[in-house]
Amino acid sequence: MSYVGSRVRPIDWEARTRGETRFAADLTSPQHLYAAVLRSPHPYAEIVALDVSRAERLPGVRAVITTADFPEGITYLHRGAPLSDRPPLAAGVVRHVGQEVAAVAADTPEEARAALRAIRVRYRVRPAPLTPRDALADGARRLHQRVTDEANVAFRLDATWGDVETGGRAGTTVVEGDYVYPSVSHVCMEPNTTLAAWDEASGTVELWTSTQAPWFIAKEVSHLLGIPHDAVICREVAVGGGFGSKSKASEHEVLAAALSRKAGLPVLLELSREEEFGSNKPRHRFETHLRTSADEHGTLRLFDADVLVDNGSYSHMGTSVMRVGMITLGSMYRPDGARFTSRLVDTATQPGGQFRGYGTPQVSLAVESQVDELALRLGLDPLEMRLRNLGPENETTLCGYDVTTSRLGDCLVAVREGLDWDARKTAVATGAAGGSSSRGLGVAAGMHGSGAYAYEFANRSDAAIDLFADGHVRVRHGSADAGTGQNTILAQIAADELGVDLADVEVLSMDSERTPFELGAWSSRGTHMTGSSVGQAARELGDQLRALAEDKLGGGPVTLRDGRAVAPTGEVDLGDLVGLSDAAEGDVLSHETSYVLEGTEMISTGKDRFNLSPTYAYAAHGALVDVDRRTGKVTVLDYVAAHDVGRAINPTAVEGQIAGGAAMGLGAALGEELVREGGRVVNPTYLHYAMPRSADLPSIRPVIVNAEDPAGPYGAKSVGEMSIVPPGAAVANAVRDAVGVRITELPITPDKVVTALAEQEGRRRHHGLWRRPGRWWVALLRALYPYGLHHVLHHWGTRLGRGVGPAGHRPPAPPEVLRPGNLDAVVAAVADGAQPIGGGTDALVERERQSRPAPVLVSTIGVPAMRRIRSEDGALLVGAAVSLAELEEALPPELAFVADAVRSIASPQIRNSATVGGNLAQEKRCWFFRNGFSCYKRNGVTSPCYAVTGDHRFQHAVIDGHRCQAVTPSDLGTVLQALDAEVVLQRGQTTRRLPLADLYDGPGELALADGEIVQHVVVPVPTSGRRGSFRKLALYQGDFATASATVTASVDDDGTWHDVRLVLGAMAPTPWRATATERALEGTTPTVAGVRRLLDRELDRHAHPLPGNGWKLDAVAGLVEHAVEDLLAQ
Amino acid sequence: MSALRRRTDAPATAAAATPLVTLVVNGRSVEAPASRPLARVLRDDLDLTATKVACGRGECGACTVLVDGRPTMSCVTAAGLVRGPVETLEALADEATDLREEFADAGAFQCGFCTPGQLVHATALARRADELVGGDDLPGAVRARMSGNICRCTGYQAITASVCAVLERRAAGATSGPSCGHADPEEAAS
């Protein structure tokens, strides 16, 4: 059989699915120290003094390194001079929050982290620009001396391609606009990890490091350590995702190596998730101003762009990311001309890096949005418009690409058929979706290379094949399989070329000593470059074997199949040929070869058009979305991703790349964005970084448009990067189609949609603050924040106060964790000062940020009486230690809406551990507070509330916010108030009963006396006739509510409502009852519109939103509309 | 290298002060400090490294193990709060053979870092296959239940399809059944 083209399992599936595959942090050998990195807390500061002597003296500390441990003035090579600008550890200046300042190796991770606190750094903080616009403003601090003549412009690229004059004249319909693709994180599941082992005798260092490109790691580490390239020896280890981020150094490898050299012992450096989000190099943010014109036939005539690319604080691959992005204007379509100016702008934020798609998704968002807008103006179907503008095959594009085959047209047709485009378009046009939800269809196309000639030798790949005397084969290549399936397709290729069983092929990758030269798995080069070199090596080895067999068997022709060489005169096992070769060494015959690509051009100065790649991949993606006009929530219902990949070497792996890339693109389209405040990332956790969970995504349907490209290998093109390019515009176009608003800045979160719809409908809210003196003080403070108050509180006020996280130079003592078996013991422990907890899932995380965490934690989960749910007098008595999962299972049908609320909380795993009491008592919701900002609530009254001027769109209060804008996160605390639930509290032997509404006296703050605990919750079970509904708007499945609404009412047979409860969550510091609306509804027969009118009036009267979260009022009113509809339908 | 403390040598430094609790891990009794996160007990003390730690905050599911049969985030579960026997992928791999094969056939893992957590969770679901299969939207139900297990590589497409296929086969008691990766989008929306 032919393995190439077949759906074979990953060759290492057995080990990977048994959990036996070792990633760097799983290695137990060699034994090692643990490292931790001290990072800058400031976006820009001079380092006045750096003293590590106290840290060095601490017990357990084996090495501390600073810039003094590296040659003076040395920087990462990256793209080469003049843009090599980043030192391995800060040299006198820090230029972004998170920049590495020093690093420690110690016996335990706790000792290493504690030692960081013993390092004394005196910073002189300086203002510096945090956005490209600020960086280009007059008087902005220059972050570096650059060679361009504009301040803070690291690199500028201008070009004019084709016939701009003609295009300008002929393009009679013009659209123009600004588009923003945000900074998003790769979020590889494996954090960057390196185990380094220095060998003093040989002056070499071995690295087990999570990388896509061992060669580049060796290049940077050897340069920075001042040792030869081959003294850095990478070893094979599993890599948990790369997506481009690991195609160059991730700035921790050399720290591990330098620490190992200094300590004389192996060192493991494993970055935390917060470091991954907050310090590593995300996608470059692009601000694209684009003007596109077309003629009356729908033919594109001219692209004219002015682009700002946020470089961040240091230059990594920004120059080529920007270049590849701009190429979008001259690659896929065939306008008469394209013209652009693009600037790579330095800002004091985390630097951008390499990310799947490499600039193309950013510019594609603008191009593909405008193609749709032009289609709309010209009255053309957007899919048809693209079909009219396809670039031709076997021709050179405006940007200089020599295109071989292109099946983009077939991809578009596949989308049309797959989505039932024409029929659905008609249905959408006639409003078939109906109600508050609108549906829309969107399409976007894309193009990407298969490898890029970006460096010297990037047109070369070497590979080796070993044949062993027992007949098994080993492929050796110097690249790395970070999850793309590369090792499997290489094995497929070798098996085919040598006619052996796939099970008899193993693959060795990454190893610097045992694999030949290869630059690595980046720029979609895996399939073309390494696939070609392995194929060539196997073919050439096959030639040797055929010759040996012909000699032995006395004639030919010889074919290789089933592990044997077969001639008309006889056959022989391949392994038996090893001993017959003069080239064999022992029981192995090896062959190494070098594949050199012809016909591509290396990026060089003085030119602006290059044929970078041997072959180009294409794709068209189509999305069917549902837009909830009430809440702004966009849901992708169906998604077809059709790809021209040439021939798929392993269709299952190709479909995996398509679906995975599309999902990642959908994440950026709908939720993902690194949000910063003062240059510091405020959402460096999975909790706050809204990436898609399983339930957030539709069924993504990959379509492989089968083709064959002569450039090969085996007819194949690339696939891994292509799939992330179209989703942004496909979704934006579908949203435009659904509700008529064009969102030009990703992610398309509910705030943007609701705000645009309000504008479209001419809705505005008036809160009449002038006649609400109770709000004047808060309004004044908020008004003063941007005029210096924030600055003063941030720079000076935060120096006072409790602090954040543990203090002291020794590891904090772990808490004593008690789980007594009876209530009296719990109460006694709490009376002695222990912190009561349930499953501890919130408390254990939260204590990391506390300056004085409780030394004793006492859990209620060991108390049988607190783990029971009993029925009594028409109510459920729910013990505080009942888990959320147990609660959900125990709820009767009358409380189905409570079960809905429970199911929306966190994840099933958390619901299995987290308790009812713990949920009610969990810490406030605010990404500044939870992520360790020295804020008003965390640090004390002299500190600012970062939400006032920071990003408060989703999490913060719109009603009753005072100095703190946080809200109570508990969905249970909200939904149960609509049932008039009560809590029973216990202190000593005394119990008291409190309405749940009175439990909270602040955001996530309980009105408990010292030593008091929540014993159980009394949940009245509604009698027949009482109805309820819970609705929640969240950024992903399991997120805290951005807004929630619970409505309950007793409904008479004639439809009259009584005892209405309307409780809003995440709107105010504590769950908020719309009591005026409740009263007004008493005894009426409500309509959805009527409730909305009443509620809007009440919200307008009470709300005091921050500048960016007023939209939540519309969203929560929309949720109430949904809930009322539910009640009317029950 | 006597200076190095790693894995089986000793638990965390200061943890010695906290009381030890006894856990049953994969059928074996082990002692651990009550405050120590279960994931560290598994990985560092017992060298059960199938369980991964990707966030340390109970937010991603890479550390999922079964406690008393229920999927649990081991990174935020203190050893002292473990309420039953612990099962990790090392002990579940044989039981999950059909899931593992389906994962391999469907492309349900790429880098494989989240895979142990996905498989552990799926194993718990597969034990309840009879209960889960028969609803009107099995893929939707599987997606909801697996939403605590983040995957960055696959887009969840193949994971969902694999788990559905195995659940249906287990429920039918047969060795093959229809795949159900693609929900009807119109249905899913309603």
Tab-separated table of N, CA, C and O in Angstrom, chain A residues 9 14 16-18 22 25-28 32-34 110 185-186 189 241 273-274 424 439 482-483 637 656-657 660 672 685-687 692-695 699-700 815 819 849 867 885 908-909 912, chain B residues 4 6-7 35 40 43 47 49 52 54 57 59 64 70-71 73 76 80-83 89 94 100 105 110-111 113 119 143 145 147-150 152-153 155-157 181-182 185-186 189:
chain	number	residue	atom	x	y	z
A	9	ARG	N	-2.470	6.411	11.824
A	9	ARG	CA	-2.384	6.942	13.181
A	9	ARG	C	-1.026	7.611	13.409
A	9	ARG	O	-0.034	7.193	12.813
A	14	GLU	N	0.464	5.362	20.808
A	14	GLU	CA	0.325	4.510	21.993
A	14	GLU	C	0.955	5.204	23.219
A	14	GLU	O	0.321	5.324	24.269
A	16	ARG	N	1.713	8.401	23.517
A	16	ARG	CA	1.078	9.699	23.825
A	16	ARG	C	-0.253	9.514	24.537
A	16	ARG	O	-0.594	10.292	25.414
A	17	THR	N	-1.010	8.511	24.148
A	17	THR	CA	-2.317	8.353	24.784
A	17	THR	C	-2.232	7.591	26.105
A	17	THR	O	-3.210	7.519	26.845
A	18	ARG	N	-1.092	7.031	26.386
A	18	ARG	CA	-0.903	6.433	27.717
A	18	ARG	C	-0.260	7.421	28.680
A	18	ARG	O	-0.024	7.123	29.844
A	22	ARG	N	7.360	11.866	27.420
A	22	ARG	CA	7.918	12.793	28.403
A	22	ARG	C	8.147	14.172	27.780
A	22	ARG	O	8.863	14.307	26.807
A	25	ALA	N	9.296	19.006	31.450
A	25	ALA	CA	9.068	19.063	32.897
A	25	ALA	C	8.806	17.686	33.492
A	25	ALA	O	8.708	17.551	34.709
A	26	ASP	N	8.652	16.678	32.624
A	26	ASP	CA	8.414	15.320	33.129
A	26	ASP	C	9.713	14.545	33.349
A	26	ASP	O	9.691	13.439	33.887
A	27	LEU	N	10.817	15.106	32.900
A	27	LEU	CA	12.068	14.349	32.937
A	27	LEU	C	12.565	14.228	34.374
A	27	LEU	O	12.550	15.201	35.132
A	28	THR	N	12.997	13.053	34.738
A	28	THR	CA	13.548	12.867	36.075
A	28	THR	C	15.062	12.740	36.019
A	28	THR	O	15.723	12.709	37.050
A	32	HIS	N	17.913	17.762	38.893
A	32	HIS	CA	18.157	19.165	38.567
A	32	HIS	C	17.699	20.112	39.665
A	32	HIS	O	16.914	19.758	40.542
A	33	LEU	N	18.174	21.345	39.533
A	33	LEU	CA	17.702	22.452	40.346
A	33	LEU	C	16.464	23.049	39.669
A	33	LEU	O	16.155	22.719	38.526
A	34	TYR	N	15.826	23.959	40.373
A	34	TYR	CA	14.666	24.662	39.822
A	34	TYR	C	14.993	26.143	39.688
A	34	TYR	O	15.578	26.730	40.602
A	110	GLU	N	10.052	26.512	45.442
A	110	GLU	CA	9.664	27.500	46.453
A	110	GLU	C	10.851	28.358	46.860
A	110	GLU	O	10.726	29.575	47.024
A	185	SER	N	-2.379	35.628	22.254
A	185	SER	CA	-1.346	34.717	22.761
A	185	SER	C	-1.488	33.336	22.113
A	185	SER	O	-2.582	32.904	21.791
A	186	HIS	N	-0.350	32.656	21.982
A	186	HIS	CA	-0.393	31.302	21.398
A	186	HIS	C	-1.085	30.318	22.339
A	186	HIS	O	-1.750	29.409	21.899
A	189	MET	N	-0.324	24.614	25.263
A	189	MET	CA	-0.730	24.005	26.532
A	189	MET	C	0.474	23.706	27.417
A	189	MET	O	0.402	23.807	28.634
A	241	GLY	N	2.975	21.879	21.754
A	241	GLY	CA	2.402	22.980	20.971
A	241	GLY	C	3.411	24.075	20.735
A	241	GLY	O	4.267	24.351	21.574
A	273	ARG	N	2.021	29.847	33.797
A	273	ARG	CA	1.021	30.291	32.824
A	273	ARG	C	0.963	31.809	32.777
A	273	ARG	O	0.805	32.400	31.708
A	274	GLU	N	1.106	32.450	33.918
A	274	GLU	CA	1.082	33.913	33.940
A	274	GLU	C	2.256	34.480	33.148
A	274	GLU	O	2.127	35.501	32.468
A	424	ARG	N	-29.363	29.444	1.917
A	424	ARG	CA	-29.348	30.125	3.206
A	424	ARG	C	-29.331	31.641	3.023
A	424	ARG	O	-29.924	32.371	3.803
A	439	ARG	N	-29.347	35.795	11.826
A	439	ARG	CA	-28.310	34.920	11.286
A	439	ARG	C	-27.647	35.567	10.087
A	439	ARG	O	-28.273	36.336	9.358
A	482	ALA	N	6.077	19.683	17.010
A	482	ALA	CA	5.443	20.269	18.206
A	482	ALA	C	3.973	19.912	18.274
A	482	ALA	O	3.220	20.513	19.025
A	483	GLY	N	3.570	18.938	17.463
A	483	GLY	CA	2.175	18.526	17.482
A	483	GLY	C	1.532	18.574	16.110
A	483	GLY	O	0.344	18.335	15.958
A	637	LEU	N	-22.519	28.970	14.244
A	637	LEU	CA	-23.354	27.768	14.201
A	637	LEU	C	-22.764	26.700	13.296
A	637	LEU	O	-22.939	25.509	13.530
A	656	GLY	N	-6.890	17.937	10.907
A	656	GLY	CA	-6.602	18.412	12.259
A	656	GLY	C	-5.975	19.794	12.233
A	656	GLY	O	-6.296	20.651	13.058
A	657	GLN	N	-5.080	20.015	11.289
A	657	GLN	CA	-4.471	21.341	11.170
A	657	GLN	C	-5.506	22.373	10.751
A	657	GLN	O	-5.490	23.511	11.211
A	660	GLY	N	-7.957	22.885	13.767
A	660	GLY	CA	-7.260	23.524	14.880
A	660	GLY	C	-6.931	24.974	14.592
A	660	GLY	O	-7.102	25.849	15.447
A	672	GLU	N	-10.477	36.420	22.106
A	672	GLU	CA	-9.112	36.511	22.628
A	672	GLU	C	-8.503	37.883	22.405
A	672	GLU	O	-8.630	38.469	21.339
A	685	THR	N	-4.352	34.670	32.561
A	685	THR	CA	-4.800	33.362	33.035
A	685	THR	C	-5.881	32.838	32.096
A	685	THR	O	-6.545	33.615	31.410
A	686	TYR	N	-6.061	31.544	32.088
A	686	TYR	CA	-7.149	30.961	31.287
A	686	TYR	C	-8.503	31.502	31.741
A	686	TYR	O	-9.430	31.615	30.960
A	687	LEU	N	-8.584	31.819	33.027
A	687	LEU	CA	-9.853	32.327	33.552
A	687	LEU	C	-10.249	33.629	32.866
A	687	LEU	O	-11.424	33.869	32.595
A	692	PRO	N	-11.567	29.830	23.270
A	692	PRO	CA	-12.727	28.946	23.184
A	692	PRO	C	-12.550	27.610	23.903
A	692	PRO	O	-11.497	26.989	23.839
A	693	ARG	N	-13.587	27.240	24.591
A	693	ARG	CA	-13.728	25.898	25.144
A	693	ARG	C	-14.555	25.083	24.146
A	693	ARG	O	-15.167	25.634	23.223
A	694	SER	N	-14.642	23.795	24.413
A	694	SER	CA	-15.302	22.905	23.455
A	694	SER	C	-16.704	23.382	23.105
A	694	SER	O	-17.094	23.425	21.936
A	695	ALA	N	-17.476	23.768	24.124
A	695	ALA	CA	-18.868	24.124	23.878
A	695	ALA	C	-19.020	25.464	23.169
A	695	ALA	O	-20.112	25.820	22.737
A	699	SER	N	-19.239	22.772	15.069
A	699	SER	CA	-18.591	21.700	14.359
A	699	SER	C	-17.866	22.348	13.180
A	699	SER	O	-18.495	22.934	12.308
A	700	ILE	N	-16.544	22.311	13.219
A	700	ILE	CA	-15.764	22.885	12.114
A	700	ILE	C	-15.572	21.788	11.077
A	700	ILE	O	-15.100	20.704	11.405
A	815	PRO	N	0.021	26.116	54.254
A	815	PRO	CA	-1.018	26.189	55.284
A	815	PRO	C	-1.249	24.818	55.905
A	815	PRO	O	-0.958	23.783	55.302
A	819	ARG	N	-9.476	18.827	57.870
A	819	ARG	CA	-10.756	18.347	57.356
A	819	ARG	C	-11.443	17.553	58.459
A	819	ARG	O	-11.497	16.330	58.426
A	849	ARG	N	-2.006	35.431	46.151
A	849	ARG	CA	-1.948	36.888	46.003
A	849	ARG	C	-2.097	37.607	47.335
A	849	ARG	O	-2.012	38.806	47.408
A	867	ARG	N	-22.940	17.916	54.227
A	867	ARG	CA	-22.895	17.428	52.855
A	867	ARG	C	-24.253	16.863	52.429
A	867	ARG	O	-24.364	16.224	51.401
A	885	ALA	N	-21.827	19.922	41.809
A	885	ALA	CA	-22.310	18.807	40.988
A	885	ALA	C	-23.418	18.053	41.715
A	885	ALA	O	-24.432	17.678	41.114
A	908	PRO	N	-16.907	21.233	34.737
A	908	PRO	CA	-17.410	20.073	35.486
A	908	PRO	C	-16.449	19.627	36.587
A	908	PRO	O	-16.901	19.236	37.671
A	909	GLN	N	-15.142	19.707	36.294
A	909	GLN	CA	-14.182	19.280	37.323
A	909	GLN	C	-14.284	20.166	38.563
A	909	GLN	O	-14.256	19.673	39.695
A	912	ASN	N	-17.280	19.453	40.582
A	912	ASN	CA	-17.162	18.240	41.395
A	912	ASN	C	-16.494	18.518	42.739
A	912	ASN	O	-16.691	17.775	43.691
B	4	LEU	N	20.582	17.794	45.457
B	4	LEU	CA	19.321	17.891	44.744
B	4	LEU	C	18.250	17.062	45.397
B	4	LEU	O	18.451	15.906	45.716
B	6	ARG	N	14.551	15.776	44.551
B	6	ARG	CA	13.691	15.682	43.373
B	6	ARG	C	12.908	14.390	43.466
B	6	ARG	O	13.419	13.361	43.886
B	7	ARG	N	11.684	14.462	43.038
B	7	ARG	CA	10.830	13.289	42.949
B	7	ARG	C	10.749	12.550	44.272
B	7	ARG	O	10.397	13.106	45.267
B	35	SER	N	-1.331	19.708	52.784
B	35	SER	CA	-1.473	20.960	52.039
B	35	SER	C	-0.945	20.848	50.614
B	35	SER	O	-1.093	21.755	49.822
B	40	ARG	N	1.057	17.737	42.446
B	40	ARG	CA	2.486	17.642	42.790
B	40	ARG	C	2.802	16.320	43.461
B	40	ARG	O	3.889	15.761	43.269
B	43	ARG	N	3.002	13.933	40.424
B	43	ARG	CA	4.109	14.132	39.496
B	43	ARG	C	5.467	14.045	40.182
B	43	ARG	O	6.376	13.360	39.712
B	47	ASP	N	6.115	10.201	40.546
B	47	ASP	CA	6.555	10.123	39.151
B	47	ASP	C	5.437	9.654	38.213
B	47	ASP	O	5.679	8.976	37.236
B	49	THR	N	3.714	11.060	35.716
B	49	THR	CA	3.774	12.317	34.959
B	49	THR	C	2.795	12.361	33.793
B	49	THR	O	2.848	13.293	32.995
B	52	LYS	N	-0.624	16.325	33.711
B	52	LYS	CA	0.154	17.520	33.366
B	52	LYS	C	-0.335	18.727	34.162
B	52	LYS	O	-1.491	18.775	34.578
B	54	ALA	N	-0.685	22.694	33.429
B	54	ALA	CA	-0.532	23.748	32.427
B	54	ALA	C	-0.906	25.118	32.964
B	54	ALA	O	-0.611	26.125	32.338
B	57	ARG	N	-3.981	26.492	38.307
B	57	ARG	CA	-5.066	27.271	38.912
B	57	ARG	C	-6.429	26.615	38.711
B	57	ARG	O	-7.461	27.255	38.914
B	59	GLU	N	-7.907	25.762	35.921
B	59	GLU	CA	-8.645	26.425	34.855
B	59	GLU	C	-8.559	25.735	33.504
B	59	GLU	O	-9.230	26.159	32.562
B	64	THR	N	-6.445	16.811	35.033
B	64	THR	CA	-7.627	16.057	35.452
B	64	THR	C	-7.286	14.622	35.856
B	64	THR	O	-6.629	13.890	35.112
B	70	ARG	N	-14.882	10.753	39.985
B	70	ARG	CA	-15.285	12.043	39.425
B	70	ARG	C	-14.073	12.823	38.918
B	70	ARG	O	-13.079	12.954	39.640
B	71	PRO	N	-14.184	13.373	37.717
B	71	PRO	CA	-13.074	14.184	37.194
B	71	PRO	C	-12.801	15.379	38.104
B	71	PRO	O	-13.725	16.093	38.494
B	73	MET	N	-9.770	18.556	39.240
B	73	MET	CA	-8.544	19.300	38.921
B	73	MET	C	-7.522	19.027	40.023
B	73	MET	O	-7.622	19.569	41.136
B	76	VAL	N	-5.457	22.051	41.977
B	76	VAL	CA	-6.004	22.898	43.047
B	76	VAL	C	-6.705	22.070	44.119
B	76	VAL	O	-7.526	22.581	44.864
B	80	GLY	N	-5.004	16.892	51.400
B	80	GLY	CA	-5.860	16.708	52.571
B	80	GLY	C	-7.343	16.798	52.254
B	80	GLY	O	-8.180	16.479	53.101
B	81	LEU	N	-7.680	17.267	51.060
B	81	LEU	CA	-9.089	17.403	50.703
B	81	LEU	C	-9.525	16.373	49.659
B	81	LEU	O	-10.596	16.488	49.076
B	82	VAL	N	-8.680	15.392	49.425
B	82	VAL	CA	-9.032	14.335	48.472
B	82	VAL	C	-10.020	13.386	49.143
B	82	VAL	O	-9.745	12.871	50.223
B	83	ARG	N	-11.162	13.179	48.487
B	83	ARG	CA	-12.246	12.444	49.153
B	83	ARG	C	-12.486	11.065	48.567
B	83	ARG	O	-13.617	10.676	48.380
B	89	LEU	N	-4.177	8.567	34.514
B	89	LEU	CA	-4.187	7.894	33.207
B	89	LEU	C	-3.344	6.624	33.223
B	89	LEU	O	-3.668	5.649	32.543
B	94	ASP	N	-5.654	1.173	30.109
B	94	ASP	CA	-6.190	-0.067	29.537
B	94	ASP	C	-7.708	0.005	29.408
B	94	ASP	O	-8.275	-0.377	28.382
B	100	ARG	N	-8.592	5.561	23.390
B	100	ARG	CA	-7.252	5.916	22.903
B	100	ARG	C	-7.114	5.608	21.425
B	100	ARG	O	-6.556	6.382	20.657
B	105	ASP	N	-7.187	7.436	15.727
B	105	ASP	CA	-7.761	7.340	14.380
B	105	ASP	C	-8.353	8.659	13.910
B	105	ASP	O	-8.314	8.986	12.732
B	110	GLN	N	-2.907	16.405	18.981
B	110	GLN	CA	-1.780	16.811	18.140
B	110	GLN	C	-0.525	16.860	19.006
B	110	GLN	O	0.292	15.962	18.971
B	111	CYS	N	-0.413	17.882	19.849
B	111	CYS	CA	0.798	17.907	20.692
B	111	CYS	C	0.701	16.898	21.822
B	111	CYS	O	1.700	16.437	22.335
B	113	PHE	N	-0.340	17.287	24.913
B	113	PHE	CA	-0.122	17.725	26.292
B	113	PHE	C	-1.415	17.707	27.101
B	113	PHE	O	-1.419	17.349	28.277
B	119	LEU	N	-8.427	12.319	28.132
B	119	LEU	CA	-8.750	10.889	28.189
B	119	LEU	C	-9.294	10.485	29.551
B	119	LEU	O	-10.214	9.666	29.646
B	143	ARG	N	-19.584	18.154	24.440
B	143	ARG	CA	-18.856	19.428	24.442
B	143	ARG	C	-19.049	20.152	25.779
B	143	ARG	O	-18.096	20.700	26.339
B	145	ARG	N	-19.699	18.853	28.696
B	145	ARG	CA	-19.005	18.160	29.779
B	145	ARG	C	-17.493	18.220	29.646
B	145	ARG	O	-16.776	18.130	30.635
B	147	SER	N	-15.886	20.822	28.490
B	147	SER	CA	-15.447	22.220	28.353
B	147	SER	C	-14.452	22.659	29.411
B	147	SER	O	-13.893	23.749	29.315
B	148	GLY	N	-14.229	21.824	30.401
B	148	GLY	CA	-13.175	22.141	31.372
B	148	GLY	C	-11.812	21.645	30.940
B	148	GLY	O	-10.840	21.816	31.658
B	149	ASN	N	-11.749	21.024	29.775
B	149	ASN	CA	-10.469	20.512	29.272
B	149	ASN	C	-10.084	21.292	28.024
B	149	ASN	O	-10.582	21.024	26.933
B	150	ILE	N	-9.203	22.256	28.214
B	150	ILE	CA	-8.813	23.100	27.079
B	150	ILE	C	-7.851	22.340	26.179
B	150	ILE	O	-6.944	21.656	26.647
B	152	ARG	N	-5.602	23.367	22.640
B	152	ARG	CA	-5.276	24.477	21.748
B	152	ARG	C	-4.977	23.986	20.330
B	152	ARG	O	-4.868	24.793	19.421
B	153	CYS	N	-4.824	22.670	20.163
B	153	CYS	CA	-4.400	22.173	18.852
B	153	CYS	C	-5.556	21.792	17.943
B	153	CYS	O	-5.540	22.085	16.756
B	155	GLY	N	-9.027	22.150	17.965
B	155	GLY	CA	-10.332	22.784	17.772
B	155	GLY	C	-11.469	21.922	18.296
B	155	GLY	O	-12.629	22.181	18.004
B	156	TYR	N	-11.138	20.900	19.077
B	156	TYR	CA	-12.099	20.016	19.769
B	156	TYR	C	-12.898	19.124	18.826
B	156	TYR	O	-13.670	18.276	19.271
B	157	GLN	N	-12.758	19.350	17.523
B	157	GLN	CA	-13.587	18.642	16.561
B	157	GLN	C	-13.426	17.127	16.699
B	157	GLN	O	-14.383	16.391	16.900
B	181	GLY	N	-19.590	13.401	14.949
B	181	GLY	CA	-18.845	14.624	15.172
B	181	GLY	C	-19.560	15.878	14.710
B	181	GLY	O	-19.372	16.950	15.242
B	182	HIS	N	-20.408	15.741	13.725
B	182	HIS	CA	-21.009	16.938	13.159
B	182	HIS	C	-22.463	17.065	13.570
B	182	HIS	O	-23.328	16.367	13.080
B	185	PRO	N	-26.217	21.973	12.592
B	185	PRO	CA	-26.057	23.325	13.115
B	185	PRO	C	-27.388	23.990	13.461
B	185	PRO	O	-27.481	24.773	14.399
B	186	GLU	N	-28.423	23.681	12.716
B	186	GLU	CA	-29.715	24.299	13.001
B	186	GLU	C	-30.208	23.821	14.368
B	186	GLU	O	-30.737	24.581	15.164
B	189	ALA	N	-28.327	25.281	17.379
B	189	ALA	CA	-28.598	26.682	17.688
B	189	ALA	C	-29.852	26.866	18.512
B	189	ALA	O	-30.016	27.852	19.204
